[in-house]
Every structure is written in structure tokens, then in C-alpha cells.
Amino acid sequence: MNCVCRLVLVVLSLWPDRVVAPGPPAGSPRVSSDPRADLDSAVLLTRSLLADTRQLAAQMRDKFPADGDHSLDSLPTLAMSAGTLGSLQLPGVLTRLRVDLMSYLRHVQWLRRAGGPSLKTLEPELGALQARLERLLRRLQLLMSRLALPQAAPDQPVIPLGPPASAWGSIRAAHAILGGLHLTLDWAVRGLLLLKTRL
């Protein structure tokens, strides 16, 4: 009996491809997930980043009170308003949101580099904000790939950001960046939730 078993094993070993079914090739892509699930993830990340931005903006106001509106010419203009929510289309919203968030990421990186001693106390919070921005941008890029949307480039060439003129200038810039990011994320959450119902 043992001799018969050995003989069978030897014969089977001569044709391994006919005995063992080949598995999936290495590195084969996974099946795409539901775009609605990807959109849900993007909404959650956007809400989380909105909460972080609101908290950091409040810390800025406590540490460096500054009355009035603050602005930077290099920041993107707010893309949407409450009156335009009804006419939103998913490709346009995702493309514009990604471009705007890339600009805000660049500005946060600039703050961390050139903000000066005044903003060093907020370095951990700014670093965490940058990491969450990068994570949201990766999620948006994945969602756009799943929906076969083009990865649009910014409308205008990127202009290098120079150092703030003074310590007060860096503080005003931080107020402007956080305020603009807060508004952008707020409309983004509203817009993405509305567009989810149309998928």
C-alpha cells in the first residue's frame, strides 16, 4: 500500500499545474469598492478636519487676539455658496475641492516653515492639521480615480510664498489661512452630503 501511495505522489508531482489551481497573480488589483462608501469616508475625514480647524482657530484667537477680517491674496476664493448647493455636480465639486485643499496644504506647510517664533507654540497642532489634510487629499484622489474623473491641475501657476513681513504678519496670515480653510471645509461637508444622494 505504501508503495502505491508513493507511486501516486510521484505521478501527481509530474503535473503540478493540473493538480493545484493557480491563485491570483501577485499584485493583482482589488475589486473597486462602492463609490458611496468612498464618499462616506471622504465626508467623515472632512468633518474631522473641520473640527480640528475650528479648534485650532479658537486657539489662535485665544493666544493672538486679532479683530477684523484677515486675508491673503494667495488663498483660493470660496468656491460655493448656500445659493449654489442645488446646482452642484460631483465632478466639479471634487475637482475644485481637491485643488483648493492642495493650496491650503501648501499654506500650512509655509506657516510651519516661515511662521516664526510666535507660531512655534502651535507647531504640534499645525503638524497634525497638515497630516489630516494630506490624508483627506489622498482619499479625494482615490475617489476621483474610482469615478474615472480627471486629476485636474490648479487653474493658475503656483506663486512662491515669501516670508511674512513681521511677526504680526505671520499671525495675521495664520488667522486668514485657518479662517479660509474652515469656510472651505464647511461648504465641502454640505456639498458632499448633498451629492451623496445623487450617486
PDB file of C-alpha atoms in Angstrom:
ATOM      1  CA  MET A   1       0.000   0.000   0.000  1.00  0.00           C
ATOM      2  CA  ASN A   2       2.815   2.391   0.868  1.00  0.00           C
ATOM      3  CA  CYS A   3       4.436   1.669  -2.474  1.00  0.00           C
ATOM      4  CA  VAL A   4       1.177   2.510  -4.284  1.00  0.00           C
ATOM      5  CA  CYS A   5       0.835   5.826  -2.381  1.00  0.00           C
ATOM      6  CA  ARG A   6       4.395   6.782  -3.213  1.00  0.00           C
ATOM      7  CA  LEU A   7       3.836   5.962  -6.855  1.00  0.00           C
ATOM      8  CA  VAL A   8       0.691   8.114  -6.973  1.00  0.00           C
ATOM      9  CA  LEU A   9       2.518  11.063  -5.372  1.00  0.00           C
ATOM     10  CA  VAL A  10       5.361  10.770  -7.859  1.00  0.00           C
ATOM     11  CA  VAL A  11       2.931  10.728 -10.792  1.00  0.00           C
ATOM     12  CA  LEU A  12       0.996  13.738  -9.468  1.00  0.00           C
ATOM     13  CA  SER A  13       4.199  15.710  -8.951  1.00  0.00           C
ATOM     14  CA  LEU A  14       4.903  15.445 -12.667  1.00  0.00           C
ATOM     15  CA  TRP A  15       1.840  17.634 -13.452  1.00  0.00           C
ATOM     16  CA  PRO A  16       1.636  20.221 -10.627  1.00  0.00           C
ATOM     17  CA  ASP A  17      -0.321  22.706 -12.702  1.00  0.00           C
ATOM     18  CA  ARG A  18      -3.129  20.227 -13.171  1.00  0.00           C
ATOM     19  CA  VAL A  19      -3.418  19.439  -9.500  1.00  0.00           C
ATOM     20  CA  VAL A  20      -3.220  22.847  -7.793  1.00  0.00           C
ATOM     21  CA  ALA A  21      -5.396  25.659  -9.109  1.00  0.00           C
ATOM     22  CA  PRO A  22      -3.301  28.777  -9.679  1.00  0.00           C
ATOM     23  CA  GLY A  23      -4.044  31.672  -7.325  1.00  0.00           C
ATOM     24  CA  PRO A  24      -4.459  35.298  -8.369  1.00  0.00           C
ATOM     25  CA  PRO A  25      -1.304  36.852  -9.805  1.00  0.00           C
ATOM     26  CA  ALA A  26       0.833  38.820  -7.388  1.00  0.00           C
ATOM     27  CA  GLY A  27      -0.090  42.472  -7.214  1.00  0.00           C
ATOM     28  CA  SER A  28      -3.482  41.989  -8.873  1.00  0.00           C
ATOM     29  CA  PRO A  29      -5.784  44.960  -8.155  1.00  0.00           C
ATOM     30  CA  ARG A  30      -8.598  44.603  -5.688  1.00  0.00           C
ATOM     31  CA  VAL A  31     -12.163  44.999  -6.800  1.00  0.00           C
ATOM     32  CA  SER A  32     -13.181  48.639  -6.614  1.00  0.00           C
ATOM     33  CA  SER A  33     -15.308  49.470  -3.626  1.00  0.00           C
ATOM     34  CA  ASP A  34     -18.650  51.195  -3.732  1.00  0.00           C
ATOM     35  CA  PRO A  35     -18.167  54.910  -4.575  1.00  0.00           C
ATOM     36  CA  ARG A  36     -20.820  55.747  -1.967  1.00  0.00           C
ATOM     37  CA  ALA A  37     -18.654  54.114   0.708  1.00  0.00           C
ATOM     38  CA  ASP A  38     -15.652  56.091  -0.535  1.00  0.00           C
ATOM     39  CA  LEU A  39     -17.729  59.267  -0.417  1.00  0.00           C
ATOM     40  CA  ASP A  40     -18.845  58.434   3.139  1.00  0.00           C
ATOM     41  CA  SER A  41     -15.183  58.110   4.128  1.00  0.00           C
ATOM     42  CA  ALA A  42     -14.377  61.457   2.486  1.00  0.00           C
ATOM     43  CA  VAL A  43     -17.244  63.114   4.370  1.00  0.00           C
ATOM     44  CA  LEU A  44     -16.038  61.707   7.702  1.00  0.00           C
ATOM     45  CA  LEU A  45     -12.482  62.879   7.068  1.00  0.00           C
ATOM     46  CA  THR A  46     -13.736  66.327   6.011  1.00  0.00           C
ATOM     47  CA  ARG A  47     -15.863  66.648   9.154  1.00  0.00           C
ATOM     48  CA  SER A  48     -12.942  65.601  11.339  1.00  0.00           C
ATOM     49  CA  LEU A  49     -10.646  68.117   9.653  1.00  0.00           C
ATOM     50  CA  LEU A  50     -13.324  70.804  10.020  1.00  0.00           C
ATOM     51  CA  ALA A  51     -13.490  70.150  13.781  1.00  0.00           C
ATOM     52  CA  ASP A  52      -9.685  70.287  14.075  1.00  0.00           C
ATOM     53  CA  THR A  53      -9.554  73.536  12.097  1.00  0.00           C
ATOM     54  CA  ARG A  54     -12.276  75.110  14.234  1.00  0.00           C
ATOM     55  CA  GLN A  55     -10.412  74.137  17.415  1.00  0.00           C
ATOM     56  CA  LEU A  56      -7.079  75.443  16.148  1.00  0.00           C
ATOM     57  CA  ALA A  57      -8.682  78.711  15.008  1.00  0.00           C
ATOM     58  CA  ALA A  58     -10.111  79.131  18.525  1.00  0.00           C
ATOM     59  CA  GLN A  59      -6.637  78.547  19.997  1.00  0.00           C
ATOM     60  CA  MET A  60      -5.260  81.195  17.657  1.00  0.00           C
ATOM     61  CA  ARG A  61      -7.871  83.703  18.805  1.00  0.00           C
ATOM     62  CA  ASP A  62      -7.077  82.952  22.451  1.00  0.00           C
ATOM     63  CA  LYS A  63      -3.298  83.240  22.045  1.00  0.00           C
ATOM     64  CA  PHE A  64      -3.251  86.020  19.462  1.00  0.00           C
ATOM     65  CA  PRO A  65      -6.457  88.071  19.548  1.00  0.00           C
ATOM     66  CA  ALA A  66      -6.932  89.934  16.298  1.00  0.00           C
ATOM     67  CA  ASP A  67     -10.104  91.829  15.454  1.00  0.00           C
ATOM     68  CA  GLY A  68     -11.406  92.220  11.937  1.00  0.00           C
ATOM     69  CA  ASP A  69     -11.153  90.117   8.803  1.00  0.00           C
ATOM     70  CA  HIS A  70      -7.822  88.749   7.676  1.00  0.00           C
ATOM     71  CA  SER A  71      -7.000  87.746   4.134  1.00  0.00           C
ATOM     72  CA  LEU A  72      -4.169  86.573   1.913  1.00  0.00           C
ATOM     73  CA  ASP A  73      -4.188  87.187  -1.827  1.00  0.00           C
ATOM     74  CA  SER A  74      -2.601  83.770  -2.393  1.00  0.00           C
ATOM     75  CA  LEU A  75      -5.510  81.883  -0.790  1.00  0.00           C
ATOM     76  CA  PRO A  76      -8.228  80.407  -3.036  1.00  0.00           C
ATOM     77  CA  THR A  77     -11.590  82.149  -3.131  1.00  0.00           C
ATOM     78  CA  LEU A  78     -14.530  80.263  -1.667  1.00  0.00           C
ATOM     79  CA  ALA A  79     -15.875  78.110  -4.488  1.00  0.00           C
ATOM     80  CA  MET A  80     -19.501  77.703  -3.411  1.00  0.00           C
ATOM     81  CA  SER A  81     -22.247  79.440  -1.524  1.00  0.00           C
ATOM     82  CA  ALA A  82     -25.529  78.335   0.012  1.00  0.00           C
ATOM     83  CA  GLY A  83     -27.388  79.549  -3.058  1.00  0.00           C
ATOM     84  CA  THR A  84     -25.455  77.261  -5.415  1.00  0.00           C
ATOM     85  CA  LEU A  85     -25.817  73.994  -3.473  1.00  0.00           C
ATOM     86  CA  GLY A  86     -28.778  72.870  -5.572  1.00  0.00           C
ATOM     87  CA  SER A  87     -26.833  73.018  -8.836  1.00  0.00           C
ATOM     88  CA  LEU A  88     -23.690  71.185  -7.677  1.00  0.00           C
ATOM     89  CA  GLN A  89     -22.245  68.363  -9.768  1.00  0.00           C
ATOM     90  CA  LEU A  90     -19.924  65.749  -8.280  1.00  0.00           C
ATOM     91  CA  PRO A  91     -17.029  66.078 -10.789  1.00  0.00           C
ATOM     92  CA  GLY A  92     -16.837  69.860 -10.373  1.00  0.00           C
ATOM     93  CA  VAL A  93     -17.086  69.730  -6.578  1.00  0.00           C
ATOM     94  CA  LEU A  94     -14.387  67.063  -6.143  1.00  0.00           C
ATOM     95  CA  THR A  95     -12.040  68.740  -8.599  1.00  0.00           C
ATOM     96  CA  ARG A  96     -12.395  72.202  -7.065  1.00  0.00           C
ATOM     97  CA  LEU A  97     -12.213  70.881  -3.505  1.00  0.00           C
ATOM     98  CA  ARG A  98      -9.011  68.975  -4.232  1.00  0.00           C
ATOM     99  CA  VAL A  99      -7.380  71.989  -5.893  1.00  0.00           C
ATOM    100  CA  ASP A 100      -8.368  74.300  -3.021  1.00  0.00           C
ATOM    101  CA  LEU A 101      -7.192  71.872  -0.337  1.00  0.00           C
ATOM    102  CA  MET A 102      -3.863  71.464  -2.116  1.00  0.00           C
ATOM    103  CA  SER A 103      -3.480  75.238  -1.865  1.00  0.00           C
ATOM    104  CA  TYR A 104      -4.327  75.210   1.846  1.00  0.00           C
ATOM    105  CA  LEU A 105      -1.872  72.350   2.408  1.00  0.00           C
ATOM    106  CA  ARG A 106       0.833  74.470   0.781  1.00  0.00           C
ATOM    107  CA  HIS A 107      -0.065  77.412   3.023  1.00  0.00           C
ATOM    108  CA  VAL A 108       0.004  75.286   6.192  1.00  0.00           C
ATOM    109  CA  GLN A 109       3.437  73.964   5.202  1.00  0.00           C
ATOM    110  CA  TRP A 110       4.542  77.553   4.633  1.00  0.00           C
ATOM    111  CA  LEU A 111       3.251  78.585   8.082  1.00  0.00           C
ATOM    112  CA  ARG A 112       5.255  75.804   9.694  1.00  0.00           C
ATOM    113  CA  ARG A 113       8.413  76.876   7.863  1.00  0.00           C
ATOM    114  CA  ALA A 114       8.161  80.656   7.983  1.00  0.00           C
ATOM    115  CA  GLY A 115       5.733  81.436  10.798  1.00  0.00           C
ATOM    116  CA  GLY A 116       8.490  82.464  13.159  1.00  0.00           C
ATOM    117  CA  PRO A 117       8.806  82.094  16.929  1.00  0.00           C
ATOM    118  CA  SER A 118       5.262  83.291  17.596  1.00  0.00           C
ATOM    119  CA  LEU A 119       3.696  80.253  15.945  1.00  0.00           C
ATOM    120  CA  LYS A 120       6.177  77.679  17.266  1.00  0.00           C
ATOM    121  CA  THR A 121       3.874  77.058  20.215  1.00  0.00           C
ATOM    122  CA  LEU A 122       1.258  75.763  17.748  1.00  0.00           C
ATOM    123  CA  GLU A 123       3.671  73.504  15.853  1.00  0.00           C
ATOM    124  CA  PRO A 124       2.140  70.200  17.097  1.00  0.00           C
ATOM    125  CA  GLU A 125      -1.349  71.332  16.114  1.00  0.00           C
ATOM    126  CA  LEU A 126      -0.197  72.625  12.728  1.00  0.00           C
ATOM    127  CA  GLY A 127       1.644  69.355  12.101  1.00  0.00           C
ATOM    128  CA  ALA A 128      -1.478  67.341  12.923  1.00  0.00           C
ATOM    129  CA  LEU A 129      -3.559  69.608  10.688  1.00  0.00           C
ATOM    130  CA  GLN A 130      -1.125  69.070   7.805  1.00  0.00           C
ATOM    131  CA  ALA A 131      -1.259  65.284   8.266  1.00  0.00           C
ATOM    132  CA  ARG A 132      -5.075  65.273   8.178  1.00  0.00           C
ATOM    133  CA  LEU A 133      -5.098  67.492   5.108  1.00  0.00           C
ATOM    134  CA  GLU A 134      -2.756  65.092   3.322  1.00  0.00           C
ATOM    135  CA  ARG A 135      -4.953  62.136   4.315  1.00  0.00           C
ATOM    136  CA  LEU A 136      -8.107  63.824   3.014  1.00  0.00           C
ATOM    137  CA  LEU A 137      -6.367  64.706  -0.254  1.00  0.00           C
ATOM    138  CA  ARG A 138      -5.356  61.056  -0.732  1.00  0.00           C
ATOM    139  CA  ARG A 139      -8.957  59.990  -0.112  1.00  0.00           C
ATOM    140  CA  LEU A 140     -10.279  62.507  -2.640  1.00  0.00           C
ATOM    141  CA  GLN A 141      -7.724  61.354  -5.204  1.00  0.00           C
ATOM    142  CA  LEU A 142      -8.804  57.737  -4.682  1.00  0.00           C
ATOM    143  CA  LEU A 143     -12.479  58.668  -5.015  1.00  0.00           C
ATOM    144  CA  MET A 144     -11.807  60.577  -8.227  1.00  0.00           C
ATOM    145  CA  SER A 145      -9.888  57.587  -9.613  1.00  0.00           C
ATOM    146  CA  ARG A 146     -12.756  55.227  -8.770  1.00  0.00           C
ATOM    147  CA  LEU A 147     -15.163  57.558 -10.557  1.00  0.00           C
ATOM    148  CA  ALA A 148     -12.746  57.937 -13.505  1.00  0.00           C
ATOM    149  CA  LEU A 149     -12.566  61.701 -13.046  1.00  0.00           C
ATOM    150  CA  PRO A 150      -9.551  63.645 -14.361  1.00  0.00           C
ATOM    151  CA  GLN A 151      -6.948  64.755 -11.822  1.00  0.00           C
ATOM    152  CA  ALA A 152      -7.168  68.465 -12.588  1.00  0.00           C
ATOM    153  CA  ALA A 153      -4.260  70.828 -12.106  1.00  0.00           C
ATOM    154  CA  PRO A 154      -4.692  74.272 -10.499  1.00  0.00           C
ATOM    155  CA  ASP A 155      -6.142  76.956 -12.773  1.00  0.00           C
ATOM    156  CA  GLN A 156      -3.195  79.290 -12.172  1.00  0.00           C
ATOM    157  CA  PRO A 157       0.535  78.680 -11.743  1.00  0.00           C
ATOM    158  CA  VAL A 158       1.729  78.317  -8.178  1.00  0.00           C
ATOM    159  CA  ILE A 159       3.373  81.503  -6.927  1.00  0.00           C
ATOM    160  CA  PRO A 160       6.112  81.029  -4.306  1.00  0.00           C
ATOM    161  CA  LEU A 161       5.139  82.290  -0.862  1.00  0.00           C
ATOM    162  CA  GLY A 162       7.576  84.785   0.576  1.00  0.00           C
ATOM    163  CA  PRO A 163       8.355  85.135   4.281  1.00  0.00           C
ATOM    164  CA  PRO A 164       5.950  87.252   6.372  1.00  0.00           C
ATOM    165  CA  ALA A 165       6.989  90.876   6.706  1.00  0.00           C
ATOM    166  CA  SER A 166       6.831  90.689  10.513  1.00  0.00           C
ATOM    167  CA  ALA A 167       5.758  88.546  13.437  1.00  0.00           C
ATOM    168  CA  TRP A 168       2.367  90.245  13.300  1.00  0.00           C
ATOM    169  CA  GLY A 169       2.221  89.426   9.601  1.00  0.00           C
ATOM    170  CA  SER A 170       2.645  85.710  10.309  1.00  0.00           C
ATOM    171  CA  ILE A 171      -0.105  85.847  12.928  1.00  0.00           C
ATOM    172  CA  ARG A 172      -2.478  87.588  10.534  1.00  0.00           C
ATOM    173  CA  ALA A 173      -1.604  85.025   7.854  1.00  0.00           C
ATOM    174  CA  ALA A 174      -2.396  82.174  10.257  1.00  0.00           C
ATOM    175  CA  HIS A 175      -5.785  83.723  11.054  1.00  0.00           C
ATOM    176  CA  ALA A 176      -6.519  84.067   7.334  1.00  0.00           C
ATOM    177  CA  ILE A 177      -5.451  80.511   6.472  1.00  0.00           C
ATOM    178  CA  LEU A 178      -7.408  78.872   9.268  1.00  0.00           C
ATOM    179  CA  GLY A 179     -10.469  81.027   8.626  1.00  0.00           C
ATOM    180  CA  GLY A 180     -10.470  80.267   4.907  1.00  0.00           C
ATOM    181  CA  LEU A 181      -9.886  76.551   5.449  1.00  0.00           C
ATOM    182  CA  HIS A 182     -12.768  76.461   7.930  1.00  0.00           C
ATOM    183  CA  LEU A 183     -15.170  78.017   5.416  1.00  0.00           C
ATOM    184  CA  THR A 184     -13.979  75.723   2.613  1.00  0.00           C
ATOM    185  CA  LEU A 185     -14.428  72.578   4.710  1.00  0.00           C
ATOM    186  CA  ASP A 186     -17.834  73.728   5.935  1.00  0.00           C
ATOM    187  CA  TRP A 187     -19.261  74.047   2.421  1.00  0.00           C
ATOM    188  CA  ALA A 188     -17.444  70.862   1.395  1.00  0.00           C
ATOM    189  CA  VAL A 189     -19.295  68.813   4.016  1.00  0.00           C
ATOM    190  CA  ARG A 190     -22.637  70.270   2.923  1.00  0.00           C
ATOM    191  CA  GLY A 191     -21.893  69.749  -0.749  1.00  0.00           C
ATOM    192  CA  LEU A 192     -20.600  66.182  -0.387  1.00  0.00           C
ATOM    193  CA  LEU A 193     -23.601  65.122   1.710  1.00  0.00           C
ATOM    194  CA  LEU A 194     -25.963  66.548  -0.910  1.00  0.00           C
ATOM    195  CA  LEU A 195     -24.106  64.883  -3.766  1.00  0.00           C
ATOM    196  CA  LYS A 196     -24.129  61.519  -1.975  1.00  0.00           C
ATOM    197  CA  THR A 197     -27.880  61.351  -2.540  1.00  0.00           C
ATOM    198  CA  ARG A 198     -27.295  61.582  -6.312  1.00  0.00           C
ATOM    199  CA  LEU A 199     -24.914  58.640  -6.640  1.00  0.00           C
TER     200      LEU A 199
END
